mmCIF file of C-alpha atoms in Angstrom:
data_model
loop_
_atom_site.group_PDB
_atom_site.id
_atom_site.type_symbol
_atom_site.label_atom_id
_atom_site.label_comp_id
_atom_site.label_asym_id
_atom_site.label_seq_id
_atom_site.Cartn_x
_atom_site.Cartn_y
_atom_site.Cartn_z
ATOM 1 C CA UNK A 363 9.005 4.711 -28.387
ATOM 2 C CA UNK A 364 10.527 4.059 -31.798
ATOM 3 C CA UNK A 365 8.083 1.192 -32.389
ATOM 4 C CA UNK A 366 5.188 3.486 -31.581
ATOM 5 C CA UNK A 367 6.397 6.092 -34.058
ATOM 6 C CA UNK A 368 6.814 3.443 -36.753
ATOM 7 C CA UNK A 369 3.311 2.156 -36.112
ATOM 8 C CA UNK A 370 1.979 5.721 -36.223
ATOM 9 C CA UNK A 371 3.674 6.339 -39.548
ATOM 10 C CA UNK A 372 2.267 3.089 -40.901
ATOM 11 C CA UNK A 373 -1.182 4.070 -39.664
ATOM 12 C CA UNK A 374 -0.868 7.482 -41.313
ATOM 13 C CA UNK A 375 0.152 5.964 -44.631
ATOM 14 C CA UNK A 376 -2.710 3.490 -44.389
ATOM 15 C CA UNK A 377 -5.301 6.185 -43.712
ATOM 16 C CA UNK A 378 -3.897 8.399 -46.444
ATOM 17 C CA UNK A 379 -4.063 5.507 -48.893
ATOM 18 C CA UNK A 380 -7.648 4.823 -47.908
ATOM 19 C CA UNK A 381 -8.617 8.446 -48.441
ATOM 20 C CA UNK A 382 -6.776 8.808 -51.722
ATOM 21 C CA UNK A 383 -8.154 5.512 -52.953
ATOM 22 C CA UNK A 384 -11.679 6.883 -52.436
ATOM 23 C CA UNK A 385 -12.832 3.790 -50.611
ATOM 24 C CA UNK A 386 -16.131 3.631 -48.857
ATOM 25 C CA UNK A 387 -16.188 5.645 -45.628
ATOM 26 C CA UNK A 388 -17.646 2.700 -43.731
ATOM 27 C CA UNK A 389 -14.645 0.586 -44.692
ATOM 28 C CA UNK A 390 -12.362 3.370 -43.508
ATOM 29 C CA UNK A 391 -14.160 3.398 -40.164
ATOM 30 C CA UNK A 392 -14.081 -0.390 -39.823
ATOM 31 C CA UNK A 393 -10.342 -0.605 -40.487
ATOM 32 C CA UNK A 394 -9.069 2.789 -39.384
ATOM 33 C CA UNK A 395 -10.712 3.252 -36.000
ATOM 34 C CA UNK A 396 -9.338 0.054 -34.410
ATOM 35 C CA UNK A 397 -5.874 0.801 -35.794
ATOM 36 C CA UNK A 398 -6.030 4.311 -34.350
ATOM 37 C CA UNK A 399 -7.105 2.952 -30.950
ATOM 38 C CA UNK A 400 -4.239 0.446 -30.952
ATOM 39 C CA UNK A 401 -1.816 3.250 -31.817
ATOM 40 C CA UNK A 402 -3.214 5.482 -29.063
ATOM 41 C CA UNK A 403 -2.968 2.730 -26.439
ATOM 42 C CA UNK A 404 0.615 1.883 -27.464
ATOM 43 C CA UNK A 405 1.546 5.576 -27.346
ATOM 44 C CA UNK A 406 0.078 6.011 -23.878
ATOM 45 C CA UNK A 407 1.783 2.855 -22.620
ATOM 46 C CA UNK A 408 5.160 4.044 -23.917
ATOM 47 C CA UNK A 409 4.579 7.451 -22.334
ATOM 48 C CA UNK A 410 3.608 5.904 -18.992
ATOM 49 C CA UNK A 411 6.607 3.556 -19.028
ATOM 50 C CA UNK A 412 9.005 6.394 -19.780
ATOM 51 C CA UNK A 413 7.572 8.563 -16.984
ATOM 52 C CA UNK A 414 7.620 5.630 -14.563
ATOM 53 C CA UNK A 415 11.293 4.931 -15.295
ATOM 54 C CA UNK A 416 12.127 8.611 -14.815
ATOM 55 C CA UNK A 417 10.341 8.766 -11.473
ATOM 56 C CA UNK A 418 12.140 5.605 -10.286
ATOM 57 C CA UNK A 419 15.492 7.151 -11.206
ATOM 58 C CA UNK A 420 14.641 10.321 -9.262
ATOM 59 C CA UNK A 421 13.687 8.291 -6.192
ATOM 60 C CA UNK A 422 16.854 6.160 -6.306
ATOM 61 C CA UNK A 423 19.182 9.153 -6.573
#
């Protein structure tokens, strides 16, 4: 989960830099949207893995 948070922070800094740098909105969409989707998928995978491990522990006990 720590890797996901780091990636999210990096994504946030990237998007903030793009906005503050007043770059073209199309460039923001081209670079920002795929990065956001990667972050979202990594977050969901980490969430699913954590829940799956918890449920396995409950079953084994």
